[in-house]
Amino acid sequence: MSWFISQANAQEPAVVPAEDGHAPTDTAGTTVAHGGGEHGGTFPPFDPSTFPSQLFWLAIVFIALYVLMAKKVIPQIAGILEARAAKIASDLVEAEKAKADTDAAIASYEASLAAARNKANAIAHETRSKVAREIDGRRHAAEAQLTAKLSDTEKHIADVKRIALDHVSTIATETTEAVVEALVGKVSRDEAAAAVAAVSVGKH
């Protein structure tokens, strides 16, 4: 503002005081009236005579600000925006990579889980087969053992029966001999045995 005022003062004509007591005159010889001329009370920025210089310096300031913005501010803002864009792009790439890693980890986990499930099923099937084979083997062994014991038992029963029958024959012979001896007199052991054998054959 002081510069504009100084410019306005610089454009005003110089006043030369009169030496003979007359009114002062400017450098062009024009008499300056006391109390100001036509534009004596106008504010310098609103003075039309200062418009050209104001427009000139406004253009210079505008050009200087434009150059400053173009050379300093705008490149800095562009750099900041580019850095932001690069950071966002990098974050997106890292996010995509993390997502891919997560998907791969999930797929690997699912594959491992499926493999473990298949292995567990195979182990269970093998265990069931092994237990079934062992049970069949034990059952066959038990059946064979029971069959052998049954055969031995039947053989023992046959032996006991034979022995019992032998004793029965002997007892029957002795009894027959005693009875016959009591009824008709003495009889030989062979005759009593023959009689018992004849009776036994007749029953069979």
PDB file of C-alpha atoms in Angstrom:
ATOM      1  CA  MET A   1       0.000   0.000   0.000  1.00  0.00           C
ATOM      2  CA  SER A   2       2.833   2.422   0.812  1.00  0.00           C
ATOM      3  CA  TRP A   3       4.371   1.547  -2.549  1.00  0.00           C
ATOM      4  CA  PHE A   4       1.143   2.443  -4.340  1.00  0.00           C
ATOM      5  CA  ILE A   5       0.993   5.711  -2.420  1.00  0.00           C
ATOM      6  CA  SER A   6       4.593   6.506  -3.349  1.00  0.00           C
ATOM      7  CA  GLN A   7       3.811   5.689  -6.970  1.00  0.00           C
ATOM      8  CA  ALA A   8       0.817   7.974  -6.866  1.00  0.00           C
ATOM      9  CA  ASN A   9       2.927  10.727  -5.347  1.00  0.00           C
ATOM     10  CA  ALA A  10       5.552  10.143  -7.988  1.00  0.00           C
ATOM     11  CA  GLN A  11       2.972  10.684 -10.730  1.00  0.00           C
ATOM     12  CA  GLU A  12       1.773  13.967  -9.190  1.00  0.00           C
ATOM     13  CA  PRO A  13       3.435  17.074 -10.731  1.00  0.00           C
ATOM     14  CA  ALA A  14       6.157  18.721  -8.682  1.00  0.00           C
ATOM     15  CA  VAL A  15       5.132  21.978  -7.023  1.00  0.00           C
ATOM     16  CA  VAL A  16       7.558  24.901  -7.093  1.00  0.00           C
ATOM     17  CA  PRO A  17       6.954  27.531  -4.416  1.00  0.00           C
ATOM     18  CA  ALA A  18       6.725  31.092  -5.653  1.00  0.00           C
ATOM     19  CA  GLU A  19       9.312  33.528  -4.443  1.00  0.00           C
ATOM     20  CA  ASP A  20       7.312  36.694  -5.017  1.00  0.00           C
ATOM     21  CA  GLY A  21       4.374  35.722  -2.804  1.00  0.00           C
ATOM     22  CA  HIS A  22       2.215  34.459  -5.679  1.00  0.00           C
ATOM     23  CA  ALA A  23       0.560  31.029  -5.784  1.00  0.00           C
ATOM     24  CA  PRO A  24       2.940  28.081  -6.300  1.00  0.00           C
ATOM     25  CA  THR A  25       3.242  26.571  -9.718  1.00  0.00           C
ATOM     26  CA  ASP A  26       4.142  23.022 -10.848  1.00  0.00           C
ATOM     27  CA  THR A  27       7.062  22.072 -13.099  1.00  0.00           C
ATOM     28  CA  ALA A  28       4.845  22.552 -16.181  1.00  0.00           C
ATOM     29  CA  GLY A  29       4.075  26.122 -15.138  1.00  0.00           C
ATOM     30  CA  THR A  30       0.536  25.393 -13.948  1.00  0.00           C
ATOM     31  CA  THR A  31      -0.613  27.221 -10.865  1.00  0.00           C
ATOM     32  CA  VAL A  32      -1.569  24.834  -8.008  1.00  0.00           C
ATOM     33  CA  ALA A  33      -4.519  26.051  -6.016  1.00  0.00           C
ATOM     34  CA  HIS A  34      -4.465  25.837  -2.262  1.00  0.00           C
ATOM     35  CA  GLY A  35      -6.743  23.172  -0.802  1.00  0.00           C
ATOM     36  CA  GLY A  36      -6.089  20.544  -3.573  1.00  0.00           C
ATOM     37  CA  GLY A  37      -7.059  20.216  -7.197  1.00  0.00           C
ATOM     38  CA  GLU A  38      -9.630  18.025  -8.902  1.00  0.00           C
ATOM     39  CA  HIS A  39      -8.088  14.766  -7.585  1.00  0.00           C
ATOM     40  CA  GLY A  40      -6.505  16.160  -4.486  1.00  0.00           C
ATOM     41  CA  GLY A  41      -8.615  14.056  -2.047  1.00  0.00           C
ATOM     42  CA  THR A  42      -8.804  10.676  -4.007  1.00  0.00           C
ATOM     43  CA  PHE A  43      -7.389   7.487  -2.397  1.00  0.00           C
ATOM     44  CA  PRO A  44      -4.374   6.500  -4.569  1.00  0.00           C
ATOM     45  CA  PRO A  45      -5.514   2.917  -5.404  1.00  0.00           C
ATOM     46  CA  PHE A  46      -8.800   4.332  -6.641  1.00  0.00           C
ATOM     47  CA  ASP A  47      -7.123   7.052  -8.634  1.00  0.00           C
ATOM     48  CA  PRO A  48      -7.596   6.271 -12.340  1.00  0.00           C
ATOM     49  CA  SER A  49      -4.217   7.760 -13.110  1.00  0.00           C
ATOM     50  CA  THR A  50      -2.541   4.912 -11.128  1.00  0.00           C
ATOM     51  CA  PHE A  51      -4.459   2.094 -12.824  1.00  0.00           C
ATOM     52  CA  PRO A  52      -1.787   1.317 -15.449  1.00  0.00           C
ATOM     53  CA  SER A  53       0.959   0.907 -12.862  1.00  0.00           C
ATOM     54  CA  GLN A  54      -1.372  -1.118 -10.628  1.00  0.00           C
ATOM     55  CA  LEU A  55      -2.273  -3.419 -13.528  1.00  0.00           C
ATOM     56  CA  PHE A  56       1.398  -3.749 -14.433  1.00  0.00           C
ATOM     57  CA  TRP A  57       2.447  -4.755 -10.965  1.00  0.00           C
ATOM     58  CA  LEU A  58      -0.624  -6.966 -10.589  1.00  0.00           C
ATOM     59  CA  ALA A  59       0.429  -8.823 -13.723  1.00  0.00           C
ATOM     60  CA  ILE A  60       3.990  -9.141 -12.397  1.00  0.00           C
ATOM     61  CA  VAL A  61       2.762 -10.440  -9.025  1.00  0.00           C
ATOM     62  CA  PHE A  62       0.350 -12.825 -10.747  1.00  0.00           C
ATOM     63  CA  ILE A  63       3.095 -14.147 -13.010  1.00  0.00           C
ATOM     64  CA  ALA A  64       5.443 -14.502 -10.019  1.00  0.00           C
ATOM     65  CA  LEU A  65       2.808 -16.392  -8.039  1.00  0.00           C
ATOM     66  CA  TYR A  66       2.038 -18.563 -11.080  1.00  0.00           C
ATOM     67  CA  VAL A  67       5.727 -19.371 -11.542  1.00  0.00           C
ATOM     68  CA  LEU A  68       6.061 -20.089  -7.817  1.00  0.00           C
ATOM     69  CA  MET A  69       3.033 -22.376  -7.912  1.00  0.00           C
ATOM     70  CA  ALA A  70       4.197 -24.076 -11.102  1.00  0.00           C
ATOM     71  CA  LYS A  71       7.811 -24.536  -9.958  1.00  0.00           C
ATOM     72  CA  LYS A  72       7.412 -25.178  -6.233  1.00  0.00           C
ATOM     73  CA  VAL A  73       3.928 -25.808  -4.874  1.00  0.00           C
ATOM     74  CA  ILE A  74       2.356 -27.834  -7.672  1.00  0.00           C
ATOM     75  CA  PRO A  75       5.385 -30.211  -8.024  1.00  0.00           C
ATOM     76  CA  GLN A  76       5.364 -30.740  -4.266  1.00  0.00           C
ATOM     77  CA  ILE A  77       1.647 -31.475  -4.290  1.00  0.00           C
ATOM     78  CA  ALA A  78       2.095 -33.750  -7.310  1.00  0.00           C
ATOM     79  CA  GLY A  79       4.948 -35.538  -5.536  1.00  0.00           C
ATOM     80  CA  ILE A  80       2.814 -36.022  -2.453  1.00  0.00           C
ATOM     81  CA  LEU A  81      -0.063 -37.350  -4.563  1.00  0.00           C
ATOM     82  CA  GLU A  82       2.277 -39.665  -6.469  1.00  0.00           C
ATOM     83  CA  ALA A  83       3.790 -40.913  -3.214  1.00  0.00           C
ATOM     84  CA  ARG A  84       0.293 -41.505  -1.860  1.00  0.00           C
ATOM     85  CA  ALA A  85      -0.726 -43.332  -5.033  1.00  0.00           C
ATOM     86  CA  ALA A  86       2.446 -45.447  -4.912  1.00  0.00           C
ATOM     87  CA  LYS A  87       1.838 -46.255  -1.225  1.00  0.00           C
ATOM     88  CA  ILE A  88      -1.770 -47.206  -1.942  1.00  0.00           C
ATOM     89  CA  ALA A  89      -0.679 -49.367  -4.898  1.00  0.00           C
ATOM     90  CA  SER A  90       1.988 -50.997  -2.717  1.00  0.00           C
ATOM     91  CA  ASP A  91      -0.548 -51.620   0.026  1.00  0.00           C
ATOM     92  CA  LEU A  92      -2.924 -53.141  -2.521  1.00  0.00           C
ATOM     93  CA  VAL A  93      -0.173 -55.403  -3.839  1.00  0.00           C
ATOM     94  CA  GLU A  94       0.722 -56.478  -0.302  1.00  0.00           C
ATOM     95  CA  ALA A  95      -2.944 -57.062   0.465  1.00  0.00           C
ATOM     96  CA  GLU A  96      -3.325 -59.185  -2.667  1.00  0.00           C
ATOM     97  CA  LYS A  97      -0.177 -61.109  -1.743  1.00  0.00           C
ATOM     98  CA  ALA A  98      -1.425 -61.627   1.800  1.00  0.00           C
ATOM     99  CA  LYS A  99      -4.779 -62.803   0.437  1.00  0.00           C
ATOM    100  CA  ALA A 100      -3.021 -65.190  -1.940  1.00  0.00           C
ATOM    101  CA  ASP A 101      -0.853 -66.504   0.917  1.00  0.00           C
ATOM    102  CA  THR A 102      -3.953 -66.917   3.075  1.00  0.00           C
ATOM    103  CA  ASP A 103      -5.785 -68.763   0.297  1.00  0.00           C
ATOM    104  CA  ALA A 104      -2.748 -70.999  -0.224  1.00  0.00           C
ATOM    105  CA  ALA A 105      -2.521 -71.696   3.513  1.00  0.00           C
ATOM    106  CA  ILE A 106      -6.237 -72.526   3.653  1.00  0.00           C
ATOM    107  CA  ALA A 107      -5.913 -74.824   0.635  1.00  0.00           C
ATOM    108  CA  SER A 108      -2.876 -76.527   2.184  1.00  0.00           C
ATOM    109  CA  TYR A 109      -4.726 -76.930   5.482  1.00  0.00           C
ATOM    110  CA  GLU A 110      -7.747 -78.412   3.737  1.00  0.00           C
ATOM    111  CA  ALA A 111      -5.508 -80.762   1.754  1.00  0.00           C
ATOM    112  CA  SER A 112      -3.702 -81.831   4.939  1.00  0.00           C
ATOM    113  CA  LEU A 113      -7.036 -82.314   6.691  1.00  0.00           C
ATOM    114  CA  ALA A 114      -8.352 -84.423   3.812  1.00  0.00           C
ATOM    115  CA  ALA A 115      -5.130 -86.493   3.776  1.00  0.00           C
ATOM    116  CA  ALA A 116      -5.350 -86.985   7.556  1.00  0.00           C
ATOM    117  CA  ARG A 117      -9.011 -87.994   7.246  1.00  0.00           C
ATOM    118  CA  ASN A 118      -8.188 -90.486   4.489  1.00  0.00           C
ATOM    119  CA  LYS A 119      -5.281 -91.866   6.509  1.00  0.00           C
ATOM    120  CA  ALA A 120      -7.489 -92.202   9.591  1.00  0.00           C
ATOM    121  CA  ASN A 121     -10.129 -94.028   7.535  1.00  0.00           C
ATOM    122  CA  ALA A 122      -7.457 -96.329   6.098  1.00  0.00           C
ATOM    123  CA  ILE A 123      -6.059 -97.032   9.579  1.00  0.00           C
ATOM    124  CA  ALA A 124      -9.561 -97.701  10.915  1.00  0.00           C
ATOM    125  CA  HIS A 125     -10.321-100.057   8.006  1.00  0.00           C
ATOM    126  CA  GLU A 126      -7.017-101.865   8.472  1.00  0.00           C
ATOM    127  CA  THR A 127      -7.621-102.120  12.215  1.00  0.00           C
ATOM    128  CA  ARG A 128     -11.110-103.522  11.668  1.00  0.00           C
ATOM    129  CA  SER A 129      -9.752-106.028   9.166  1.00  0.00           C
ATOM    130  CA  LYS A 130      -6.955-107.040  11.523  1.00  0.00           C
ATOM    131  CA  VAL A 131      -9.349-107.417  14.463  1.00  0.00           C
ATOM    132  CA  ALA A 132     -11.732-109.439  12.282  1.00  0.00           C
ATOM    133  CA  ARG A 133      -8.870-111.696  11.185  1.00  0.00           C
ATOM    134  CA  GLU A 134      -7.734-112.140  14.776  1.00  0.00           C
ATOM    135  CA  ILE A 135     -11.297-112.905  15.891  1.00  0.00           C
ATOM    136  CA  ASP A 136     -11.715-115.417  13.063  1.00  0.00           C
ATOM    137  CA  GLY A 137      -8.393-117.022  13.934  1.00  0.00           C
ATOM    138  CA  ARG A 138      -9.301-117.257  17.614  1.00  0.00           C
ATOM    139  CA  ARG A 139     -12.759-118.576  16.739  1.00  0.00           C
ATOM    140  CA  HIS A 140     -11.278-121.252  14.477  1.00  0.00           C
ATOM    141  CA  ALA A 141      -8.731-122.133  17.154  1.00  0.00           C
ATOM    142  CA  ALA A 142     -11.467-122.321  19.775  1.00  0.00           C
ATOM    143  CA  GLU A 143     -13.633-124.454  17.488  1.00  0.00           C
ATOM    144  CA  ALA A 144     -10.708-126.750  16.785  1.00  0.00           C
ATOM    145  CA  GLN A 145      -9.932-126.970  20.509  1.00  0.00           C
ATOM    146  CA  LEU A 146     -13.583-127.695  21.299  1.00  0.00           C
ATOM    147  CA  THR A 147     -13.706-130.292  18.559  1.00  0.00           C
ATOM    148  CA  ALA A 148     -10.604-131.960  19.949  1.00  0.00           C
ATOM    149  CA  LYS A 149     -11.985-131.851  23.489  1.00  0.00           C
ATOM    150  CA  LEU A 150     -15.326-133.200  22.257  1.00  0.00           C
ATOM    151  CA  SER A 151     -13.551-136.048  20.469  1.00  0.00           C
ATOM    152  CA  ASP A 152     -11.530-136.790  23.594  1.00  0.00           C
ATOM    153  CA  THR A 153     -14.695-136.640  25.672  1.00  0.00           C
ATOM    154  CA  GLU A 154     -16.549-138.976  23.335  1.00  0.00           C
ATOM    155  CA  LYS A 155     -13.582-141.350  23.397  1.00  0.00           C
ATOM    156  CA  HIS A 156     -13.471-141.195  27.181  1.00  0.00           C
ATOM    157  CA  ILE A 157     -17.227-141.776  27.362  1.00  0.00           C
ATOM    158  CA  ALA A 158     -16.857-144.770  25.039  1.00  0.00           C
ATOM    159  CA  ASP A 159     -14.056-146.123  27.215  1.00  0.00           C
ATOM    160  CA  VAL A 160     -16.081-145.572  30.370  1.00  0.00           C
ATOM    161  CA  LYS A 161     -19.106-147.212  28.734  1.00  0.00           C
ATOM    162  CA  ARG A 162     -17.027-150.188  27.619  1.00  0.00           C
ATOM    163  CA  ILE A 163     -15.517-150.513  31.060  1.00  0.00           C
ATOM    164  CA  ALA A 164     -18.938-150.181  32.636  1.00  0.00           C
ATOM    165  CA  LEU A 165     -20.370-152.774  30.297  1.00  0.00           C
ATOM    166  CA  ASP A 166     -17.500-155.126  31.155  1.00  0.00           C
ATOM    167  CA  HIS A 167     -18.219-154.643  34.839  1.00  0.00           C
ATOM    168  CA  VAL A 168     -21.943-155.114  34.231  1.00  0.00           C
ATOM    169  CA  SER A 169     -21.230-158.383  32.427  1.00  0.00           C
ATOM    170  CA  THR A 170     -19.023-159.547  35.245  1.00  0.00           C
ATOM    171  CA  ILE A 171     -21.570-158.499  37.870  1.00  0.00           C
ATOM    172  CA  ALA A 172     -24.391-160.100  35.885  1.00  0.00           C
ATOM    173  CA  THR A 173     -22.385-163.319  35.504  1.00  0.00           C
ATOM    174  CA  GLU A 174     -21.594-163.445  39.195  1.00  0.00           C
ATOM    175  CA  THR A 175     -25.190-162.653  40.101  1.00  0.00           C
ATOM    176  CA  THR A 176     -26.517-165.278  37.679  1.00  0.00           C
ATOM    177  CA  GLU A 177     -24.076-167.830  39.066  1.00  0.00           C
ATOM    178  CA  ALA A 178     -25.188-167.091  42.607  1.00  0.00           C
ATOM    179  CA  VAL A 179     -28.890-167.223  41.758  1.00  0.00           C
ATOM    180  CA  VAL A 180     -28.600-170.452  39.770  1.00  0.00           C
ATOM    181  CA  GLU A 181     -26.467-172.016  42.477  1.00  0.00           C
ATOM    182  CA  ALA A 182     -29.089-171.092  45.062  1.00  0.00           C
ATOM    183  CA  LEU A 183     -31.903-172.558  42.961  1.00  0.00           C
ATOM    184  CA  VAL A 184     -30.522-175.674  41.278  1.00  0.00           C
ATOM    185  CA  GLY A 185     -27.119-176.174  42.708  1.00  0.00           C
ATOM    186  CA  LYS A 186     -23.587-175.318  41.789  1.00  0.00           C
ATOM    187  CA  VAL A 187     -22.948-174.038  38.234  1.00  0.00           C
ATOM    188  CA  SER A 188     -19.714-173.163  36.501  1.00  0.00           C
ATOM    189  CA  ARG A 189     -18.599-169.588  35.774  1.00  0.00           C
ATOM    190  CA  ASP A 190     -18.506-170.276  32.002  1.00  0.00           C
ATOM    191  CA  GLU A 191     -22.076-171.487  31.947  1.00  0.00           C
ATOM    192  CA  ALA A 192     -23.277-168.399  33.837  1.00  0.00           C
ATOM    193  CA  ALA A 193     -21.337-166.106  31.448  1.00  0.00           C
ATOM    194  CA  ALA A 194     -22.807-167.892  28.425  1.00  0.00           C
ATOM    195  CA  ALA A 195     -26.294-167.424  29.808  1.00  0.00           C
ATOM    196  CA  VAL A 196     -25.727-163.711  30.427  1.00  0.00           C
ATOM    197  CA  ALA A 197     -24.259-163.285  26.923  1.00  0.00           C
ATOM    198  CA  ALA A 198     -27.269-165.040  25.403  1.00  0.00           C
ATOM    199  CA  VAL A 199     -29.622-162.719  27.252  1.00  0.00           C
ATOM    200  CA  SER A 200     -27.614-159.652  26.174  1.00  0.00           C
ATOM    201  CA  VAL A 201     -27.682-160.735  22.521  1.00  0.00           C
ATOM    202  CA  GLY A 202     -31.370-161.252  22.711  1.00  0.00           C
ATOM    203  CA  LYS A 203     -31.921-157.732  24.032  1.00  0.00           C
ATOM    204  CA  HIS A 204     -29.844-156.173  21.219  1.00  0.00           C
TER     205      HIS A 204
END
